[in-house]
mmCIF file of C-alpha atoms in Angstrom:
data_model
loop_
_atom_site.group_PDB
_atom_site.id
_atom_site.type_symbol
_atom_site.label_atom_id
_atom_site.label_comp_id
_atom_site.label_asym_id
_atom_site.label_seq_id
_atom_site.Cartn_x
_atom_site.Cartn_y
_atom_site.Cartn_z
ATOM 1 C CA MET A 1 -175.521 25.905 95.293
ATOM 2 C CA ARG A 2 -175.343 25.055 97.925
ATOM 3 C CA PHE A 3 -176.053 21.556 96.697
ATOM 4 C CA LEU A 4 -173.581 20.970 94.768
ATOM 5 C CA ARG A 5 -171.050 22.297 97.851
ATOM 6 C CA TYR A 6 -172.982 18.931 99.301
ATOM 7 C CA ILE A 7 -172.548 16.798 96.664
ATOM 8 C CA LEU A 8 -168.864 17.807 96.248
ATOM 9 C CA LEU A 9 -168.222 17.840 99.996
ATOM 10 C CA LEU A 10 -169.672 13.788 99.480
ATOM 11 C CA PHE A 11 -167.384 12.849 96.284
ATOM 12 C CA CYS A 12 -164.529 13.757 99.159
ATOM 13 C CA MET A 13 -164.820 11.948 102.058
ATOM 14 C CA ALA A 14 -166.201 8.972 99.978
ATOM 15 C CA ALA A 15 -162.354 8.958 98.733
ATOM 16 C CA MET A 16 -161.503 8.974 102.823
ATOM 17 C CA PRO A 17 -160.346 5.508 104.282
ATOM 18 C CA CYS A 18 -162.041 5.941 108.020
ATOM 19 C CA MET A 19 -162.707 9.917 109.092
ATOM 20 C CA ALA A 20 -163.873 13.053 107.158
ATOM 21 C CA GLN A 21 -162.048 15.877 107.164
ATOM 22 C CA ILE A 22 -163.539 18.772 106.080
ATOM 23 C CA GLU A 23 -163.675 22.828 105.482
ATOM 24 C CA GLU A 24 -165.116 25.306 107.285
ATOM 25 C CA THR A 25 -167.878 25.668 104.645
ATOM 26 C CA VAL A 26 -171.376 26.642 105.532
ATOM 27 C CA VAL A 27 -176.280 25.720 106.482
ATOM 28 C CA ASP A 28 -180.197 26.885 107.700
ATOM 29 C CA VAL A 29 -180.390 26.525 111.400
ATOM 30 C CA ASP A 30 -183.741 28.211 112.502
ATOM 31 C CA ASP A 31 -185.350 28.840 115.854
ATOM 32 C CA SER A 32 -186.519 25.163 116.067
ATOM 33 C CA ASN A 33 -184.837 23.280 112.801
ATOM 34 C CA VAL A 34 -180.603 22.337 111.649
ATOM 35 C CA ALA A 35 -181.849 21.931 108.452
ATOM 36 C CA ASP A 36 -184.719 22.194 106.352
ATOM 37 C CA SER A 37 -186.364 18.748 106.110
ATOM 38 C CA ALA A 38 -186.375 18.881 102.325
ATOM 39 C CA MET A 39 -182.932 18.732 101.972
ATOM 40 C CA ILE A 40 -182.568 16.094 105.181
ATOM 41 C CA ASP A 41 -184.941 13.622 103.258
ATOM 42 C CA SER A 42 -182.805 14.675 100.631
ATOM 43 C CA VAL A 43 -179.360 13.450 101.655
ATOM 44 C CA ALA A 44 -181.140 10.314 104.000
ATOM 45 C CA ARG A 45 -181.789 9.734 99.981
ATOM 46 C CA ASP A 46 -177.845 10.735 98.898
ATOM 47 C CA SER A 47 -175.764 8.261 101.064
ATOM 48 C CA ILE A 48 -178.788 5.409 102.212
ATOM 49 C CA GLN A 49 -176.231 3.014 99.646
ATOM 50 C CA LEU A 50 -172.999 4.374 102.089
ATOM 51 C CA PRO A 51 -172.020 2.057 104.639
ATOM 52 C CA TRP A 52 -171.186 3.174 108.129
ATOM 53 C CA PRO A 53 -169.424 5.381 108.884
ATOM 54 C CA GLN A 54 -168.942 6.825 105.078
ATOM 55 C CA SER A 55 -172.324 7.249 106.276
ATOM 56 C CA VAL A 56 -172.362 9.333 109.477
ATOM 57 C CA GLN A 57 -169.824 11.736 107.457
ATOM 58 C CA ALA A 58 -171.874 12.374 104.723
ATOM 59 C CA HIS A 59 -175.140 13.250 107.488
ATOM 60 C CA ILE A 60 -173.056 15.087 110.079
ATOM 61 C CA GLY A 61 -172.035 16.708 106.233
ATOM 62 C CA ARG A 62 -174.212 17.960 105.469
ATOM 63 C CA LEU A 63 -175.246 19.956 109.266
ATOM 64 C CA LEU A 64 -171.544 21.510 108.698
ATOM 65 C CA GLN A 65 -172.752 24.007 105.273
ATOM 66 C CA SER A 66 -175.697 26.055 108.286
ATOM 67 C CA ASP A 67 -175.757 29.169 107.780
ATOM 68 C CA MET A 68 -175.416 29.292 112.055
ATOM 69 C CA PHE A 69 -171.554 28.856 110.896
ATOM 70 C CA GLU A 70 -170.960 31.593 109.011
ATOM 71 C CA THR A 71 -171.074 34.175 112.251
ATOM 72 C CA SER A 72 -170.532 31.325 114.888
ATOM 73 C CA GLN A 73 -167.563 28.360 115.078
ATOM 74 C CA VAL A 74 -167.750 24.656 115.840
ATOM 75 C CA GLY A 75 -165.351 22.307 116.837
ATOM 76 C CA LEU A 76 -166.239 18.661 116.841
ATOM 77 C CA MET A 77 -164.593 15.166 117.755
ATOM 78 C CA VAL A 78 -166.368 11.544 117.267
ATOM 79 C CA PHE A 79 -164.225 8.694 117.791
ATOM 80 C CA ASP A 80 -164.233 5.200 117.470
ATOM 81 C CA LEU A 81 -163.863 3.421 121.091
ATOM 82 C CA ASP A 82 -164.334 -0.633 119.562
ATOM 83 C CA ALA A 83 -162.207 0.701 116.543
ATOM 84 C CA ASP A 84 -160.267 2.948 118.223
ATOM 85 C CA SER A 85 -160.005 5.976 115.587
ATOM 86 C CA ALA A 86 -161.639 8.516 114.384
ATOM 87 C CA ILE A 87 -164.540 8.737 112.413
ATOM 88 C CA PHE A 88 -165.221 12.914 112.250
ATOM 89 C CA ARG A 89 -163.137 15.511 112.524
ATOM 90 C CA PHE A 90 -164.679 19.240 112.059
ATOM 91 C CA ASN A 91 -161.923 22.287 113.807
ATOM 92 C CA GLU A 92 -161.276 19.827 116.492
ATOM 93 C CA GLN A 93 -158.262 21.938 117.428
ATOM 94 C CA GLN A 94 -159.469 25.057 117.596
ATOM 95 C CA LEU A 95 -158.885 26.527 120.852
ATOM 96 C CA LEU A 96 -163.027 27.172 121.975
ATOM 97 C CA ARG A 97 -164.344 27.593 125.741
ATOM 98 C CA PRO A 98 -166.082 24.917 127.026
ATOM 99 C CA ALA A 99 -168.666 26.220 129.464
ATOM 100 C CA SER A 100 -169.342 22.901 131.465
ATOM 101 C CA THR A 101 -168.118 20.024 129.707
ATOM 102 C CA MET A 102 -164.689 21.625 132.209
ATOM 103 C CA LYS A 103 -166.743 19.455 134.667
ATOM 104 C CA VAL A 104 -165.648 16.368 132.308
ATOM 105 C CA VAL A 105 -162.337 17.417 132.355
ATOM 106 C CA THR A 106 -162.004 17.858 135.837
ATOM 107 C CA ALA A 107 -164.589 15.053 136.937
ATOM 108 C CA ILE A 108 -161.772 12.815 135.123
ATOM 109 C CA ALA A 109 -158.546 14.359 136.466
ATOM 110 C CA ALA A 110 -159.792 14.015 139.674
ATOM 111 C CA ILE A 111 -161.079 9.568 139.384
ATOM 112 C CA ASP A 112 -157.624 9.247 137.385
ATOM 113 C CA ARG A 113 -155.744 10.744 140.444
ATOM 114 C CA LEU A 114 -157.481 10.298 143.797
ATOM 115 C CA GLY A 115 -159.293 7.107 142.463
ATOM 116 C CA GLY A 116 -162.772 6.119 143.256
ATOM 117 C CA SER A 117 -163.125 5.464 146.833
ATOM 118 C CA TYR A 118 -161.641 8.521 147.541
ATOM 119 C CA GLN A 119 -163.911 10.736 150.062
ATOM 120 C CA PHE A 120 -164.275 14.408 151.468
ATOM 121 C CA LYS A 121 -163.746 15.005 155.066
ATOM 122 C CA THR A 122 -164.713 17.389 157.556
ATOM 123 C CA GLU A 123 -163.133 17.173 161.056
ATOM 124 C CA LEU A 124 -164.427 18.435 164.745
ATOM 125 C CA CYS A 125 -161.688 18.587 166.825
ATOM 126 C CA TYR A 126 -160.888 20.279 170.715
ATOM 127 C CA THR A 127 -157.726 20.981 172.538
ATOM 128 C CA GLY A 128 -157.822 21.247 175.898
ATOM 129 C CA LYS A 129 -159.148 19.313 178.749
ATOM 130 C CA ILE A 130 -162.859 17.760 180.653
ATOM 131 C CA GLU A 131 -163.696 18.505 184.185
ATOM 132 C CA ASN A 132 -166.738 18.401 185.269
ATOM 133 C CA GLY A 133 -168.650 18.817 181.754
ATOM 134 C CA THR A 134 -166.806 22.259 181.130
ATOM 135 C CA LEU A 135 -164.725 21.872 177.940
ATOM 136 C CA THR A 136 -161.310 24.651 179.193
ATOM 137 C CA GLY A 137 -159.643 24.883 175.407
ATOM 138 C CA ASP A 138 -160.654 24.952 171.993
ATOM 139 C CA VAL A 139 -162.915 23.098 169.475
ATOM 140 C CA TYR A 140 -161.740 23.586 166.285
ATOM 141 C CA CYS A 141 -164.007 22.495 162.478
ATOM 142 C CA VAL A 142 -161.004 21.339 159.922
ATOM 143 C CA GLY A 143 -163.291 22.113 156.538
ATOM 144 C CA GLY A 144 -161.700 19.840 153.285
ATOM 145 C CA MET A 145 -164.421 21.711 151.469
ATOM 146 C CA ASP A 146 -167.448 19.091 151.340
ATOM 147 C CA PRO A 147 -169.509 20.621 148.815
ATOM 148 C CA ARG A 148 -172.764 17.918 150.551
ATOM 149 C CA PHE A 149 -172.050 18.787 154.316
ATOM 150 C CA ASN A 150 -175.535 18.862 155.404
ATOM 151 C CA SER A 151 -177.777 19.287 158.597
ATOM 152 C CA ASP A 152 -177.468 15.583 159.720
ATOM 153 C CA ASP A 153 -173.459 16.402 159.469
ATOM 154 C CA MET A 154 -174.089 19.459 161.560
ATOM 155 C CA ASN A 155 -176.178 17.071 164.405
ATOM 156 C CA ALA A 156 -173.415 14.662 164.603
ATOM 157 C CA PHE A 157 -170.596 17.500 165.924
ATOM 158 C CA VAL A 158 -173.210 18.506 167.585
ATOM 159 C CA GLU A 159 -173.903 15.161 169.521
ATOM 160 C CA ALA A 160 -169.957 14.142 169.779
ATOM 161 C CA ILE A 161 -169.143 17.580 172.114
ATOM 162 C CA ARG A 162 -172.653 16.081 174.223
ATOM 163 C CA LYS A 163 -171.938 12.626 174.170
ATOM 164 C CA MET A 164 -168.736 13.564 176.169
ATOM 165 C CA GLY A 165 -170.736 15.002 178.514
ATOM 166 C CA VAL A 166 -169.567 18.958 177.867
ATOM 167 C CA ASP A 167 -172.542 21.131 179.155
ATOM 168 C CA THR A 168 -170.281 24.425 178.336
ATOM 169 C CA ILE A 169 -167.262 25.715 176.166
ATOM 170 C CA ARG A 170 -164.549 28.109 177.021
ATOM 171 C CA GLY A 171 -161.984 29.378 174.833
ATOM 172 C CA ARG A 172 -162.505 29.112 170.707
ATOM 173 C CA LEU A 173 -164.243 28.367 168.424
ATOM 174 C CA TYR A 174 -162.006 27.658 165.492
ATOM 175 C CA ALA A 175 -163.032 27.164 162.126
ATOM 176 C CA ASP A 176 -159.724 25.579 160.394
ATOM 177 C CA LYS A 177 -159.622 26.786 156.554
ATOM 178 C CA SER A 178 -156.399 26.107 156.443
ATOM 179 C CA MET A 179 -156.862 23.355 153.170
ATOM 180 C CA LYS A 180 -156.885 25.900 150.455
ATOM 181 C CA ASP A 181 -156.443 29.391 150.128
ATOM 182 C CA LEU A 182 -158.791 32.703 150.569
ATOM 183 C CA ASN A 183 -159.631 33.638 146.701
ATOM 184 C CA LEU A 184 -163.519 32.511 147.170
ATOM 185 C CA LEU A 185 -163.871 33.286 143.474
ATOM 186 C CA GLY A 186 -162.120 31.444 140.588
ATOM 187 C CA GLU A 187 -159.648 32.824 137.962
ATOM 188 C CA GLY A 188 -161.874 34.893 134.950
ATOM 189 C CA TRP A 189 -165.486 34.538 137.047
ATOM 190 C CA CYS A 190 -167.783 37.364 136.039
ATOM 191 C CA TRP A 191 -168.750 39.424 139.062
ATOM 192 C CA ASP A 192 -172.537 39.745 137.814
ATOM 193 C CA ASP A 193 -173.233 36.238 137.868
ATOM 194 C CA ASP A 194 -174.788 33.922 141.030
ATOM 195 C CA ASN A 195 -170.961 31.998 141.804
ATOM 196 C CA PRO A 196 -170.785 30.014 144.480
ATOM 197 C CA VAL A 197 -168.558 30.765 147.514
ATOM 198 C CA LEU A 198 -165.021 29.255 147.456
ATOM 199 C CA THR A 199 -164.224 28.289 151.130
ATOM 200 C CA PRO A 200 -162.710 24.770 152.757
ATOM 201 C CA LEU A 201 -165.945 24.952 155.375
ATOM 202 C CA LEU A 202 -169.258 24.062 154.350
ATOM 203 C CA TYR A 203 -172.484 24.645 155.397
ATOM 204 C CA GLY A 204 -175.497 23.768 152.899
ATOM 205 C CA ARG A 205 -173.479 24.776 149.906
ATOM 206 C CA LYS A 206 -173.152 28.213 152.158
ATOM 207 C CA ASP A 207 -170.456 30.302 154.263
ATOM 208 C CA LYS A 208 -171.680 30.161 156.881
ATOM 209 C CA PHE A 209 -170.797 26.970 159.075
ATOM 210 C CA MET A 210 -169.316 29.305 161.915
ATOM 211 C CA ASP A 211 -172.576 30.784 162.953
ATOM 212 C CA ARG A 212 -174.465 27.412 162.478
ATOM 213 C CA PHE A 213 -172.309 24.985 164.089
ATOM 214 C CA GLU A 214 -172.741 27.609 167.320
ATOM 215 C CA GLN A 215 -176.377 27.979 167.842
ATOM 216 C CA GLN A 216 -176.712 23.751 167.070
ATOM 217 C CA LEU A 217 -174.602 24.475 169.859
ATOM 218 C CA ARG A 218 -176.763 26.517 171.701
ATOM 219 C CA ASP A 219 -179.570 24.828 170.879
ATOM 220 C CA ALA A 220 -178.886 21.678 171.987
ATOM 221 C CA GLY A 221 -178.487 23.265 175.126
ATOM 222 C CA ILE A 222 -174.765 23.509 175.848
ATOM 223 C CA VAL A 223 -173.259 27.053 177.143
ATOM 224 C CA VAL A 224 -170.807 29.028 174.416
ATOM 225 C CA GLU A 225 -168.540 30.957 176.834
ATOM 226 C CA ALA A 226 -166.708 30.523 173.840
ATOM 227 C CA PHE A 227 -165.915 33.061 170.275
ATOM 228 C CA SER A 228 -165.375 32.247 166.906
ATOM 229 C CA ALA A 229 -161.786 32.966 165.184
ATOM 230 C CA SER A 230 -159.820 31.064 162.078
ATOM 231 C CA GLY A 231 -157.410 29.175 163.387
ATOM 232 C CA ARG A 232 -155.255 25.759 161.923
ATOM 233 C CA LYS A 233 -155.664 22.399 164.538
ATOM 234 C CA PRO A 234 -152.784 22.219 166.321
ATOM 235 C CA GLU A 235 -151.214 18.914 165.781
ATOM 236 C CA ASP A 236 -151.461 17.300 168.961
ATOM 237 C CA ALA A 237 -155.828 18.063 168.716
ATOM 238 C CA TYR A 238 -158.220 15.357 169.965
ATOM 239 C CA CYS A 239 -160.047 14.669 166.686
ATOM 240 C CA ILE A 240 -163.866 13.045 167.886
ATOM 241 C CA VAL A 241 -166.001 12.923 164.878
ATOM 242 C CA SER A 242 -165.119 12.789 161.040
ATOM 243 C CA ARG A 243 -167.735 13.276 158.230
ATOM 244 C CA TYR A 244 -167.017 12.064 154.555
ATOM 245 C CA HIS A 245 -168.700 11.467 151.594
ATOM 246 C CA THR A 246 -167.871 10.398 148.165
ATOM 247 C CA MET A 247 -166.559 10.426 145.538
ATOM 248 C CA ASP A 248 -169.560 9.158 143.506
ATOM 249 C CA GLN A 249 -171.783 11.458 146.161
ATOM 250 C CA VAL A 250 -170.463 14.237 144.208
ATOM 251 C CA LEU A 251 -169.618 13.175 141.339
ATOM 252 C CA MET A 252 -173.409 12.532 140.704
ATOM 253 C CA PRO A 253 -174.618 16.104 140.913
ATOM 254 C CA MET A 254 -171.473 17.409 139.351
ATOM 255 C CA LEU A 255 -172.401 16.514 136.000
ATOM 256 C CA LYS A 256 -175.609 15.514 136.351
ATOM 257 C CA GLU A 257 -176.793 18.785 138.054
ATOM 258 C CA SER A 258 -173.850 20.315 136.536
ATOM 259 C CA ASP A 259 -173.468 21.947 140.133
ATOM 260 C CA ASN A 260 -170.124 24.408 139.451
ATOM 261 C CA LEU A 261 -170.024 23.672 143.770
ATOM 262 C CA TYR A 262 -170.087 20.982 143.471
ATOM 263 C CA ALA A 263 -166.678 21.077 140.419
ATOM 264 C CA GLU A 264 -164.183 23.767 141.748
ATOM 265 C CA ALA A 265 -164.921 21.092 145.276
ATOM 266 C CA MET A 266 -163.104 19.272 142.906
ATOM 267 C CA PHE A 267 -160.796 21.067 141.028
ATOM 268 C CA TYR A 268 -159.313 22.180 145.000
ATOM 269 C CA GLN A 269 -159.514 18.591 146.198
ATOM 270 C CA LEU A 270 -157.191 17.628 142.798
ATOM 271 C CA ALA A 271 -154.784 21.039 144.418
ATOM 272 C CA ALA A 272 -154.667 19.019 148.191
ATOM 273 C CA SER A 273 -153.259 15.894 146.356
ATOM 274 C CA ALA A 274 -149.934 17.471 145.443
ATOM 275 C CA GLY A 275 -149.369 17.509 149.302
ATOM 276 C CA SER A 276 -149.066 21.361 149.175
ATOM 277 C CA ARG A 277 -151.012 23.246 152.127
ATOM 278 C CA PRO A 278 -153.050 25.513 151.008
ATOM 279 C CA ALA A 279 -153.645 24.224 147.943
ATOM 280 C CA THR A 280 -154.111 26.892 145.390
ATOM 281 C CA ALA A 281 -156.017 26.997 141.939
ATOM 282 C CA LYS A 282 -152.938 26.788 140.205
ATOM 283 C CA ASP A 283 -151.930 23.409 142.069
ATOM 284 C CA ALA A 284 -155.058 21.677 140.545
ATOM 285 C CA ARG A 285 -154.206 23.517 136.918
ATOM 286 C CA ALA A 286 -150.580 21.683 137.535
ATOM 287 C CA ALA A 287 -152.444 18.412 137.668
ATOM 288 C CA VAL A 288 -154.933 18.259 134.815
ATOM 289 C CA LYS A 289 -151.783 20.266 132.601
ATOM 290 C CA ARG A 290 -150.148 16.591 133.880
ATOM 291 C CA LEU A 291 -153.010 14.361 132.859
ATOM 292 C CA ILE A 292 -152.860 16.492 129.718
ATOM 293 C CA ASN A 293 -149.460 15.093 129.037
ATOM 294 C CA LYS A 294 -149.897 11.306 130.086
ATOM 295 C CA ILE A 295 -152.796 11.128 127.285
ATOM 296 C CA GLY A 296 -149.923 12.798 124.711
ATOM 297 C CA LEU A 297 -151.341 16.231 124.271
ATOM 298 C CA ASP A 298 -149.168 19.180 124.828
ATOM 299 C CA PRO A 299 -150.864 20.843 127.827
ATOM 300 C CA SER A 300 -149.337 24.576 126.835
ATOM 301 C CA ARG A 301 -151.573 24.309 124.646
ATOM 302 C CA TYR A 302 -154.156 24.906 126.372
ATOM 303 C CA LYS A 303 -155.441 27.424 128.918
ATOM 304 C CA ILE A 304 -157.098 25.252 132.645
ATOM 305 C CA ALA A 305 -158.524 28.315 134.672
ATOM 306 C CA ASP A 306 -161.021 26.582 137.102
ATOM 307 C CA GLY A 307 -162.945 23.259 137.651
ATOM 308 C CA SER A 308 -166.335 24.245 136.728
ATOM 309 C CA GLY A 309 -166.299 26.585 133.331
ATOM 310 C CA LEU A 310 -167.973 29.016 134.804
ATOM 311 C CA SER A 311 -164.390 31.152 133.630
ATOM 312 C CA LEU A 312 -164.309 33.007 130.623
ATOM 313 C CA TYR A 313 -160.340 32.070 130.752
ATOM 314 C CA ASN A 314 -160.704 28.213 129.086
ATOM 315 C CA TYR A 315 -159.339 27.065 126.430
ATOM 316 C CA VAL A 316 -159.462 23.550 124.872
ATOM 317 C CA SER A 317 -160.612 21.364 121.774
ATOM 318 C CA ALA A 318 -162.749 19.432 121.027
ATOM 319 C CA GLU A 319 -159.829 16.780 120.184
ATOM 320 C CA LEU A 320 -158.600 17.206 123.884
ATOM 321 C CA GLU A 321 -162.504 16.870 126.348
ATOM 322 C CA VAL A 322 -161.908 12.823 123.161
ATOM 323 C CA ARG A 323 -158.836 12.038 124.307
ATOM 324 C CA LEU A 324 -159.601 12.347 127.748
ATOM 325 C CA LEU A 325 -163.193 11.028 127.253
ATOM 326 C CA ARG A 326 -161.075 7.938 124.948
ATOM 327 C CA TYR A 327 -158.559 7.582 128.127
ATOM 328 C CA ALA A 328 -161.404 7.359 130.845
ATOM 329 C CA TYR A 329 -163.472 4.911 128.348
ATOM 330 C CA GLN A 330 -160.041 2.807 128.407
ATOM 331 C CA ASN A 331 -159.297 3.059 131.992
ATOM 332 C CA ARG A 332 -162.329 0.914 133.649
ATOM 333 C CA ASN A 333 -161.524 2.661 137.051
ATOM 334 C CA ILE A 334 -162.954 5.942 135.883
ATOM 335 C CA TYR A 335 -165.420 4.917 133.555
ATOM 336 C CA LEU A 336 -167.572 2.963 136.028
ATOM 337 C CA HIS A 337 -167.927 6.155 137.936
ATOM 338 C CA LEU A 338 -167.351 8.424 135.664
ATOM 339 C CA GLN A 339 -170.570 6.793 133.221
ATOM 340 C CA PRO A 340 -173.152 6.409 135.644
ATOM 341 C CA ALA A 341 -172.415 10.085 136.328
ATOM 342 C CA LEU A 342 -173.156 11.371 133.446
ATOM 343 C CA PRO A 343 -176.765 12.862 131.973
ATOM 344 C CA GLU A 344 -178.658 10.477 130.426
ATOM 345 C CA ALA A 345 -180.924 11.724 127.108
ATOM 346 C CA GLY A 346 -184.251 12.266 127.605
ATOM 347 C CA VAL A 347 -184.199 10.726 130.567
ATOM 348 C CA ASP A 348 -182.232 12.868 133.915
ATOM 349 C CA GLY A 349 -180.133 15.704 133.975
ATOM 350 C CA THR A 350 -179.233 18.696 132.196
ATOM 351 C CA LEU A 351 -180.382 16.074 129.406
ATOM 352 C CA HIS A 352 -183.872 14.853 130.890
ATOM 353 C CA SER A 353 -186.214 17.079 127.729
ATOM 354 C CA ARG A 354 -183.644 16.483 125.554
ATOM 355 C CA MET A 355 -182.912 13.479 122.928
ATOM 356 C CA GLN A 356 -186.624 12.183 123.522
ATOM 357 C CA GLY A 357 -185.908 9.808 120.083
ATOM 358 C CA SER A 358 -185.619 6.365 120.789
ATOM 359 C CA PHE A 359 -182.745 5.730 119.220
ATOM 360 C CA THR A 360 -180.582 8.614 121.405
ATOM 361 C CA ARG A 361 -183.051 7.969 124.600
ATOM 362 C CA GLY A 362 -180.809 6.298 127.264
ATOM 363 C CA ASN A 363 -178.295 6.478 125.255
ATOM 364 C CA VAL A 364 -176.747 9.077 124.675
ATOM 365 C CA ARG A 365 -174.228 9.790 128.307
ATOM 366 C CA ALA A 366 -173.038 13.640 127.586
ATOM 367 C CA LYS A 367 -172.811 16.235 129.838
ATOM 368 C CA THR A 368 -173.599 19.370 128.490
ATOM 369 C CA GLY A 369 -171.925 23.090 128.666
ATOM 370 C CA THR A 370 -174.225 26.601 128.129
ATOM 371 C CA VAL A 371 -172.138 29.613 128.631
ATOM 372 C CA THR A 372 -173.548 33.322 127.326
ATOM 373 C CA GLY A 373 -172.511 33.301 123.062
ATOM 374 C CA ILE A 374 -171.419 29.457 124.481
ATOM 375 C CA SER A 375 -173.292 25.776 124.263
ATOM 376 C CA SER A 376 -170.993 22.287 124.512
ATOM 377 C CA LEU A 377 -171.657 18.561 124.722
ATOM 378 C CA ALA A 378 -169.324 16.159 125.188
ATOM 379 C CA GLY A 379 -169.313 12.279 126.182
ATOM 380 C CA TYR A 380 -170.777 8.430 124.638
ATOM 381 C CA CYS A 381 -173.342 7.181 122.534
ATOM 382 C CA ARG A 382 -174.015 3.612 121.233
ATOM 383 C CA ALA A 383 -173.786 3.704 117.564
ATOM 384 C CA SER A 384 -176.399 1.381 115.294
ATOM 385 C CA ASN A 385 -173.933 -1.243 114.474
ATOM 386 C CA GLY A 386 -172.891 -1.901 118.023
ATOM 387 C CA HIS A 387 -169.964 0.373 118.726
ATOM 388 C CA MET A 388 -169.134 3.106 121.314
ATOM 389 C CA LEU A 389 -168.575 5.847 120.042
ATOM 390 C CA CYS A 390 -166.418 9.468 122.160
ATOM 391 C CA PHE A 391 -167.418 12.470 120.620
ATOM 392 C CA ALA A 392 -167.055 16.138 122.189
ATOM 393 C CA ILE A 393 -168.839 19.462 120.316
ATOM 394 C CA ILE A 394 -168.126 22.733 121.138
ATOM 395 C CA ASN A 395 -170.434 25.599 120.025
ATOM 396 C CA GLN A 396 -169.688 28.747 120.102
ATOM 397 C CA GLY A 397 -170.816 32.695 118.569
ATOM 398 C CA LEU A 398 -173.824 31.940 119.272
ATOM 399 C CA LEU A 399 -176.599 34.186 119.557
ATOM 400 C CA HIS A 400 -179.511 31.825 120.399
ATOM 401 C CA GLY A 401 -178.138 28.728 121.942
ATOM 402 C CA LYS A 402 -180.919 26.853 120.958
ATOM 403 C CA ASN A 403 -179.585 26.455 117.532
ATOM 404 C CA GLY A 404 -176.044 25.283 119.202
ATOM 405 C CA ARG A 405 -178.253 22.009 121.575
ATOM 406 C CA ALA A 406 -180.650 21.459 118.513
ATOM 407 C CA PHE A 407 -177.130 20.697 116.568
ATOM 408 C CA GLN A 408 -175.893 18.609 118.690
ATOM 409 C CA ASP A 409 -179.132 15.989 119.252
ATOM 410 C CA ARG A 410 -178.653 15.912 115.831
ATOM 411 C CA VAL A 411 -174.982 15.495 115.456
ATOM 412 C CA CYS A 412 -175.362 12.018 118.644
ATOM 413 C CA GLU A 413 -179.383 11.971 116.226
ATOM 414 C CA ILE A 414 -177.713 10.887 113.022
ATOM 415 C CA LEU A 415 -174.379 8.961 115.401
ATOM 416 C CA CYS A 416 -177.516 6.726 116.821
ATOM 417 C CA ALA A 417 -179.668 5.783 114.328
ATOM 418 C CA PRO A 418 -179.207 2.928 111.642
#
């Protein structure tokens, strides 16, 4: 019966000029295979005479007959960027939780809004006067939510004070966290997850900036007759050093390693770009929604909660992710920053151990996504006919995430293989 359904599916797809609009049906995916090898061989024989992309449609259509889709859902879309047309659609408008493919949405929105030359900044400023080696006044550490601020940057802060001839500080050490609101967690984050802390002043990824700053001042021989407090830098403060990290320096770990803190830092840069202080997640969502509207979709149809995909409140579609990937590809200033930061199949990042076959290794560049019950993949690959493709696959309701990953890998193999 399943084979007869498949023959009918092939017949229907053969009648379609450019894409497969397939009714939801479906095949067996066990712990290691998407479908049994005999049936895959049967598909190969049946579709060997079909031209591209009908052969791709036939193979993916067969995968969608899997028994796993009796208890789970999938949204899938494949777009030919050279032909500028969709070659496969299945539940592409269904709203699903994206998991960490949400980071692709955040990245494209941020590069589009801020530009590839944007920098994450942390400043050191002071007020008062310096006499006989004593700074009588206040020191301000102004946070810009730079997730890469590290020991070298902190050393530069301390060295800047020492080079002014200061050996004693009398006043206050202020943490200026006015860049964003006071919420330390994202909307819809699970309380028992290992969540990053969303503070504008970060040191080594942690909320311990001022403790470390004071300690390093003392270690440098500077007497600190001051106490720490929170406060906003006044307009007349003197800024003596600024430390920067580039858009690319943040994008790489954000996408390659699926770093949630880096994604949320990017999300709040979007929020701050609106000019409001403190920046809020609402501001960031508004920026993402403006881009959704810009690419011709209705932002009211989607739910944007955070920048990393940790939130259970995010709801997007495969179509939205594909339309954004298409927009990025058509805007070279975006693509030149996005593409190198995506995990490379069989090579690095979260795809280093996946898709190591000759057609997919080094060819598929895509962002993975995994939370309980969700597995997703969105990115680019080059087909055997030389066309560049973009795709989005969101599996939801999975008891075993490896089944979703196996399905996604098999789809990519079909897209890349001759």
